[in-house]
Amino acid sequence: MKFNPVIEHLKVYEPGKPIELVVREFGIDPKDIVKLASNENPHGCSRKAADAVRNAAHLMYRYPDDTMTALKTGLCDRFGIGSENLIVGAGSDQIIEFACHAKLYGGAKILQSEITFAMYQIYAAQCGAGVIKAPGIAHDLDAMYQLYKEHEPEIIFICAPNNPTGDCLNRVDIENFIERIDHDTLVIVDGAYQEYAAFKNPDKALDPARLIEKFPHVLYLGTFSKAYGLGGMRVGYGIGSVEIVRSLYKLRPPFNVTTLSLIAAEAALEDQAFVETSLADCFEQMARYREFATAHGIETIESYTNFITYLLDGVSDSTHIADALLRQGIIVRDLKGYGLNAIRITIGKADENSRFFDAMQKLIINSGNR
């Protein structure tokens, strides 16, 4: 059987190991497993969202409201935009997929930072597009601009804050960069972790309405998977000009977001108190991770997300550490696949973080480096 030759060399996105797989592989009781690999909200979701889904369970046989009016109204009110500027997807990565299929054809290219969200490159490759990478762990906008001038990509990706490193560009620097980009180049600003960045430092906060008003070639992405704790429901959104959104809608399949997912997102959006509490706890616990790193000579990247990156050069091997933690029921993300000797740890609840610190300290001591 013949397939599209592009598929042969495609890389598959590797998510964090699920709890169920760890149970099967190592025979660990599920209640003894700490999952700190997928940047989920350790507090779950808003009780209002959970109750809304529970009360609507009898509607599972119904197709979703494909107009998504209730959720769109909530998002439009929150961001001060019109419904014509909004598209909702099964996770924000579905919006990335739409954008790639809309813009990438005939030898097209994308431009991204060297270490960033893997799905940019994967979706681009699915379209047969080339991938240009600006070197470095963090976004280097000067280097990206030079590559933009040289290669004239159809799409530029800016992840703010960046996954998997956690660093975040300032709003003014992003806007100054976009100002220099031709309006036929789509600039995708991925704000999946923006709630965390805005909470920690207002200079990092992005205003989607301002972005699309100033720059008609910008598509802003947001999600309910992180701060809102709805990773399992798969709801994301894109905010852009009428021209961009209208084009993406032509690629959207009908009923792409489920009935219960829409209901959960609608309710979650109304409970900002839950989000604020989660954000405050995240950064309170993150301080413990910085203290642990300092005490053990581990370099970190300043994080504006719900995870922290430990750079392990001179300390240990990231794959060894990740595997050893996994055998103890602690799931973290090894970043060796990104070319980093590092692990990414989702900030968990206090007791989950304590388990990580206890296990990590023993591993460092046993490695003979500390």
Coordinates of C-alpha atoms in Angstrom, one line a residue:
M1 CA 0.0 0.0 0.0
K2 CA 1.3 3.4 -0.9
F3 CA 1.1 6.4 1.4
N4 CA 2.0 10.1 1.1
P5 CA 5.8 10.0 1.1
V6 CA 5.9 12.9 3.6
I7 CA 4.6 10.4 6.3
E8 CA 7.7 8.2 6.1
H9 CA 9.9 10.7 8.0
L10 CA 7.4 12.2 10.3
K11 CA 8.2 12.3 14.0
V12 CA 5.4 11.4 16.4
Y13 CA 4.7 13.6 19.4
E14 CA 5.6 11.8 22.6
P15 CA 3.3 12.9 25.5
G16 CA 4.2 12.3 29.1
K17 CA 3.7 8.7 30.3
P18 CA 0.2 8.1 31.5
I19 CA -0.4 6.7 35.0
E20 CA -2.0 3.6 33.6
L21 CA 1.2 2.7 31.7
V22 CA 3.4 3.1 34.8
V23 CA 1.0 0.8 36.7
R24 CA 1.3 -1.8 34.0
E25 CA 5.1 -1.6 33.6
F26 CA 6.2 -1.4 37.2
G27 CA 3.2 -2.7 39.2
I28 CA 3.0 0.5 41.3
D29 CA -0.3 1.2 43.0
P30 CA -2.0 4.1 41.2
K31 CA -2.4 6.1 44.4
D32 CA 1.4 6.0 44.8
I33 CA 2.1 7.5 41.4
V34 CA 3.0 11.2 41.1
K35 CA 2.5 12.6 37.6
L36 CA 4.7 15.7 37.0
A37 CA 5.2 15.4 33.3
S38 CA 2.3 16.8 31.3
N39 CA 1.8 20.3 32.9
E40 CA -1.7 19.5 34.1
N41 CA -3.3 21.6 36.9
P42 CA -2.6 19.4 40.0
H43 CA -5.8 20.8 41.6
G44 CA -7.9 19.4 38.8
C45 CA -10.6 21.7 37.5
S46 CA -13.1 24.1 38.9
R47 CA -15.8 22.4 40.9
K48 CA -18.3 24.4 38.8
A49 CA -16.9 22.8 35.7
A50 CA -17.1 19.3 37.2
D51 CA -20.6 19.8 38.4
A52 CA -21.7 21.2 35.0
V53 CA -20.4 18.1 33.3
R54 CA -22.0 15.8 35.8
N55 CA -25.3 17.5 35.4
A56 CA -25.1 17.4 31.7
A57 CA -24.0 13.7 31.3
H58 CA -27.4 12.8 30.0
L59 CA -26.7 14.9 26.9
M60 CA -23.9 12.7 25.7
Y61 CA -26.2 11.3 22.9
R62 CA -26.7 14.8 21.5
Y63 CA -24.4 16.3 18.9
P64 CA -22.7 19.5 20.2
D65 CA -24.0 22.9 19.5
D66 CA -21.7 23.6 16.5
T67 CA -22.2 27.3 16.8
M68 CA -20.5 27.1 20.3
T69 CA -22.4 30.3 21.1
A70 CA -22.3 30.1 24.9
L71 CA -18.5 29.5 25.0
K72 CA -17.8 32.0 22.3
T73 CA -19.8 34.6 24.2
G74 CA -17.8 34.0 27.4
L75 CA -14.5 34.2 25.5
C76 CA -15.5 37.4 23.7
D77 CA -16.6 39.0 26.9
R78 CA -13.3 38.0 28.6
F79 CA -11.0 39.3 25.8
G80 CA -13.1 42.1 24.4
I81 CA -13.3 40.7 20.9
G82 CA -16.1 39.8 18.4
S83 CA -17.2 36.3 17.7
E84 CA -16.0 36.7 14.1
N85 CA -12.4 36.9 15.6
L86 CA -12.7 33.6 17.3
I87 CA -12.4 29.9 16.4
V88 CA -12.6 27.0 18.9
G89 CA -10.8 23.7 18.5
A90 CA -10.1 20.4 20.1
G91 CA -7.2 21.8 22.0
S92 CA -5.2 24.8 20.7
D93 CA -3.0 22.3 18.7
Q94 CA -6.0 21.7 16.4
I95 CA -5.9 25.4 15.6
I96 CA -2.2 25.1 14.8
E97 CA -3.1 22.2 12.4
F98 CA -5.7 24.4 10.7
A99 CA -3.2 27.2 10.3
C100 CA -0.5 25.0 8.8
H101 CA -2.9 23.5 6.3
A102 CA -4.1 27.0 5.4
K103 CA -0.7 28.6 4.8
L104 CA 1.8 25.8 4.0
Y105 CA 1.9 24.7 0.4
G106 CA 4.3 24.8 -2.6
G107 CA 7.6 24.6 -0.8
A108 CA 6.5 26.7 2.2
K109 CA 8.6 27.1 5.4
I110 CA 7.9 27.9 9.1
L111 CA 10.3 29.7 11.5
Q112 CA 10.5 28.8 15.1
S113 CA 12.9 28.8 18.1
E114 CA 15.1 25.7 18.2
I115 CA 13.6 24.4 21.5
T116 CA 9.9 24.9 21.6
F117 CA 6.5 23.1 21.3
A118 CA 7.1 20.0 19.1
M119 CA 3.7 20.2 17.3
Y120 CA 4.8 23.2 15.3
Q121 CA 7.4 21.2 13.5
I122 CA 5.2 18.1 13.3
Y123 CA 2.2 19.8 11.7
A124 CA 4.5 21.7 9.3
A125 CA 6.1 18.4 8.3
Q126 CA 2.7 16.9 7.6
C127 CA 2.2 19.7 5.1
G128 CA 5.6 19.0 3.5
A129 CA 6.9 22.3 4.7
G130 CA 10.5 23.1 5.7
V131 CA 11.4 24.1 9.3
I132 CA 13.8 26.9 10.0
K133 CA 15.1 27.1 13.6
A134 CA 16.6 30.0 15.4
P135 CA 19.4 28.6 17.7
G136 CA 19.4 28.8 21.4
I137 CA 17.3 27.6 24.4
A138 CA 15.3 30.8 24.6
H139 CA 13.6 32.8 21.8
D140 CA 16.3 35.0 20.1
L141 CA 14.2 37.5 18.2
D142 CA 17.1 39.1 16.5
A143 CA 18.2 35.8 15.2
M144 CA 14.6 35.0 14.2
Y145 CA 14.3 38.2 12.3
Q146 CA 17.5 37.6 10.3
L147 CA 16.3 34.1 9.4
Y148 CA 12.9 35.6 8.5
K149 CA 14.6 38.0 6.0
E150 CA 16.7 35.1 4.6
H151 CA 14.1 32.4 4.2
E152 CA 10.8 34.3 4.0
P153 CA 8.7 31.7 5.9
E154 CA 4.9 31.6 5.6
I155 CA 4.4 31.1 9.4
I156 CA 6.4 32.3 12.4
F157 CA 5.8 30.6 15.7
I158 CA 6.3 32.5 19.0
C159 CA 5.6 30.5 22.2
A160 CA 5.1 32.9 25.1
P161 CA 5.7 31.5 27.6
N162 CA 7.8 28.8 25.9
N163 CA 7.2 25.1 26.3
P164 CA 9.3 23.1 27.3
T165 CA 11.7 25.6 28.8
G166 CA 9.3 28.0 30.7
D167 CA 11.0 31.3 29.7
C168 CA 8.9 34.1 28.4
L169 CA 9.5 37.2 26.2
N170 CA 8.3 40.6 27.2
R171 CA 5.1 41.9 25.5
V172 CA 6.9 44.9 24.1
D173 CA 9.6 42.8 22.5
I174 CA 7.0 40.5 20.9
E175 CA 5.1 43.5 19.5
N176 CA 8.3 45.2 18.2
F177 CA 9.3 42.0 16.4
I178 CA 5.8 41.5 14.8
E179 CA 5.9 45.1 13.6
R180 CA 8.8 44.3 11.3
I181 CA 7.1 41.2 9.8
D182 CA 5.3 41.5 6.4
H183 CA 1.5 41.2 6.6
D184 CA 1.5 38.1 4.3
T185 CA 3.4 36.1 6.9
L186 CA 1.2 34.6 9.6
V187 CA 2.7 35.1 13.1
I188 CA 1.2 32.6 15.6
V189 CA 1.6 33.7 19.2
D190 CA 1.0 30.6 21.4
G191 CA -0.3 31.8 24.8
A192 CA -1.1 28.3 26.2
Y193 CA 0.6 29.4 29.5
Q194 CA -0.3 33.1 29.4
E195 CA -2.4 32.9 32.6
Y196 CA 0.8 32.0 34.5
A197 CA 3.0 34.6 32.9
A198 CA 0.5 37.4 33.4
F199 CA 0.1 36.4 37.1
K200 CA 3.8 36.4 37.7
N201 CA 4.8 39.5 35.7
P202 CA 2.5 42.0 33.9
D203 CA 5.3 42.8 31.5
K204 CA 4.8 39.3 30.0
A205 CA 1.0 39.6 29.7
L206 CA -0.4 39.6 26.2
D207 CA -3.7 41.2 25.2
P208 CA -5.1 39.3 22.3
A209 CA -7.5 42.1 21.3
R210 CA -4.7 44.6 21.2
L211 CA -2.5 42.1 19.2
I212 CA -5.1 41.5 16.4
E213 CA -6.0 45.2 16.3
K214 CA -2.4 46.2 15.7
F215 CA -1.4 43.3 13.6
P216 CA -3.9 41.7 11.2
H217 CA -1.4 38.9 10.5
V218 CA -1.3 37.6 14.1
L219 CA -3.2 34.5 15.3
Y220 CA -3.2 34.2 19.1
L221 CA -3.7 30.8 20.7
G222 CA -5.2 30.0 24.1
T223 CA -6.3 26.8 25.9
F224 CA -8.3 25.4 28.7
S225 CA -5.9 22.6 29.3
K226 CA -3.5 24.3 31.7
A227 CA -4.6 26.9 34.2
Y228 CA -8.3 25.8 33.8
G229 CA -7.4 22.2 34.4
L230 CA -9.4 20.7 31.5
G231 CA -6.6 18.9 29.7
G232 CA -8.8 15.8 29.3
M233 CA -11.6 17.8 27.7
R234 CA -9.5 19.2 24.8
V235 CA -10.7 22.8 24.3
G236 CA -8.5 25.5 22.8
Y237 CA -9.1 28.6 20.8
G238 CA -7.6 31.0 18.2
I239 CA -8.1 34.7 18.1
G240 CA -7.3 36.6 14.9
S241 CA -8.6 38.9 12.1
V242 CA -11.8 38.1 10.3
E243 CA -9.7 37.1 7.3
I244 CA -7.6 34.6 9.2
V245 CA -10.5 33.1 11.2
R246 CA -12.7 32.8 8.1
S247 CA -10.0 30.8 6.3
L248 CA -9.4 28.5 9.3
Y249 CA -13.1 27.8 9.6
K250 CA -13.1 26.3 6.1
L251 CA -10.8 23.6 7.5
R252 CA -12.7 22.9 10.7
P253 CA -14.7 19.6 10.8
P254 CA -18.2 19.8 12.1
F255 CA -18.7 19.1 15.8
N256 CA -15.0 19.2 16.5
V257 CA -15.5 19.9 20.2
T258 CA -17.7 17.6 22.2
T259 CA -20.9 18.5 24.0
L260 CA -19.4 17.9 27.5
S261 CA -16.2 19.7 26.6
L262 CA -18.0 22.8 25.7
I263 CA -20.1 22.7 28.8
A264 CA -17.0 22.2 31.0
A265 CA -15.2 25.1 29.3
E266 CA -18.2 27.4 29.7
A267 CA -18.4 26.8 33.4
A268 CA -14.6 26.9 33.9
L269 CA -14.5 30.3 32.3
E270 CA -16.9 31.6 34.9
D271 CA -14.8 30.5 37.8
Q272 CA -11.8 32.8 37.7
A273 CA -11.4 32.5 41.5
F274 CA -10.3 28.9 41.0
V275 CA -7.8 29.9 38.4
E276 CA -6.3 32.6 40.6
T277 CA -6.0 30.2 43.5
S278 CA -4.3 27.7 41.3
L279 CA -1.8 30.3 40.0
A280 CA -0.9 31.5 43.4
D281 CA -0.3 28.0 44.7
C282 CA 1.8 27.1 41.6
F283 CA 4.3 29.9 42.2
E284 CA 4.4 29.3 45.9
Q285 CA 5.4 25.7 45.3
M286 CA 7.8 26.7 42.5
A287 CA 9.8 28.7 45.0
R288 CA 10.5 25.3 46.7
Y289 CA 11.9 24.0 43.4
R290 CA 14.2 26.9 43.0
E291 CA 15.4 26.5 46.6
F292 CA 16.1 22.8 46.0
A293 CA 18.0 23.6 42.8
T294 CA 20.1 26.2 44.5
A295 CA 21.0 23.9 47.4
H296 CA 22.1 21.1 45.0
G297 CA 23.9 23.2 42.4
I298 CA 21.3 22.7 39.7
E299 CA 20.8 25.4 37.1
T300 CA 17.2 26.4 36.3
I301 CA 15.4 28.5 33.7
E302 CA 13.3 31.3 35.1
S303 CA 9.8 29.9 34.6
Y304 CA 6.6 31.8 33.8
T305 CA 4.5 28.6 33.5
N306 CA 3.3 25.7 35.7
F307 CA 6.5 23.8 35.3
I308 CA 10.2 24.2 35.8
T309 CA 13.2 23.0 33.9
Y310 CA 16.2 21.5 35.7
L311 CA 19.4 21.7 33.6
L312 CA 21.5 18.7 34.7
D313 CA 24.9 19.3 33.1
G314 CA 27.5 18.5 35.8
V315 CA 24.9 16.9 38.0
S316 CA 23.7 13.8 36.2
D317 CA 22.2 12.4 33.0
S318 CA 18.6 13.4 32.4
T319 CA 17.5 10.1 31.0
H320 CA 19.0 8.3 34.0
I321 CA 17.2 10.6 36.4
A322 CA 13.9 10.4 34.6
D323 CA 14.0 6.6 34.4
A324 CA 15.0 6.3 38.1
L325 CA 12.2 8.5 39.2
L326 CA 9.8 6.7 37.0
R327 CA 10.6 3.4 38.7
Q328 CA 9.6 5.1 42.0
G329 CA 6.3 6.2 40.6
I330 CA 7.3 9.8 39.9
I331 CA 6.8 10.8 36.2
V332 CA 8.8 13.8 34.9
R333 CA 9.7 14.8 31.3
D334 CA 13.1 14.0 30.0
L335 CA 14.2 16.7 27.5
K336 CA 17.0 14.7 25.9
G337 CA 14.9 14.5 22.8
Y338 CA 15.1 18.3 22.5
G339 CA 18.9 18.2 22.8
L340 CA 19.0 19.2 26.4
N341 CA 20.4 17.3 29.4
A342 CA 17.4 18.4 31.4
I343 CA 14.2 17.4 32.9
R344 CA 10.9 19.3 33.0
I345 CA 8.9 19.0 36.2
T346 CA 5.2 20.1 36.4
I347 CA 4.6 21.9 39.7
G348 CA 2.4 19.6 41.7
K349 CA 0.7 19.7 45.1
A350 CA 2.9 20.2 48.2
D351 CA 3.0 16.5 49.1
E352 CA 3.8 15.5 45.5
N353 CA 6.6 18.0 45.3
S354 CA 8.0 16.7 48.6
R355 CA 8.1 13.2 47.1
F356 CA 10.0 14.5 44.1
F357 CA 12.6 16.4 46.3
D358 CA 13.2 13.3 48.5
A359 CA 13.7 11.0 45.6
M360 CA 15.8 13.5 43.6
Q361 CA 18.1 14.2 46.5
K362 CA 18.9 10.5 46.9
L363 CA 19.5 10.1 43.2
I364 CA 21.9 13.1 43.1
I365 CA 23.8 11.8 46.1
N366 CA 24.0 8.3 44.6
S367 CA 25.3 9.7 41.3
G368 CA 28.5 10.8 43.1
N369 CA 28.3 14.3 41.8
R370 CA 26.8 15.9 44.9

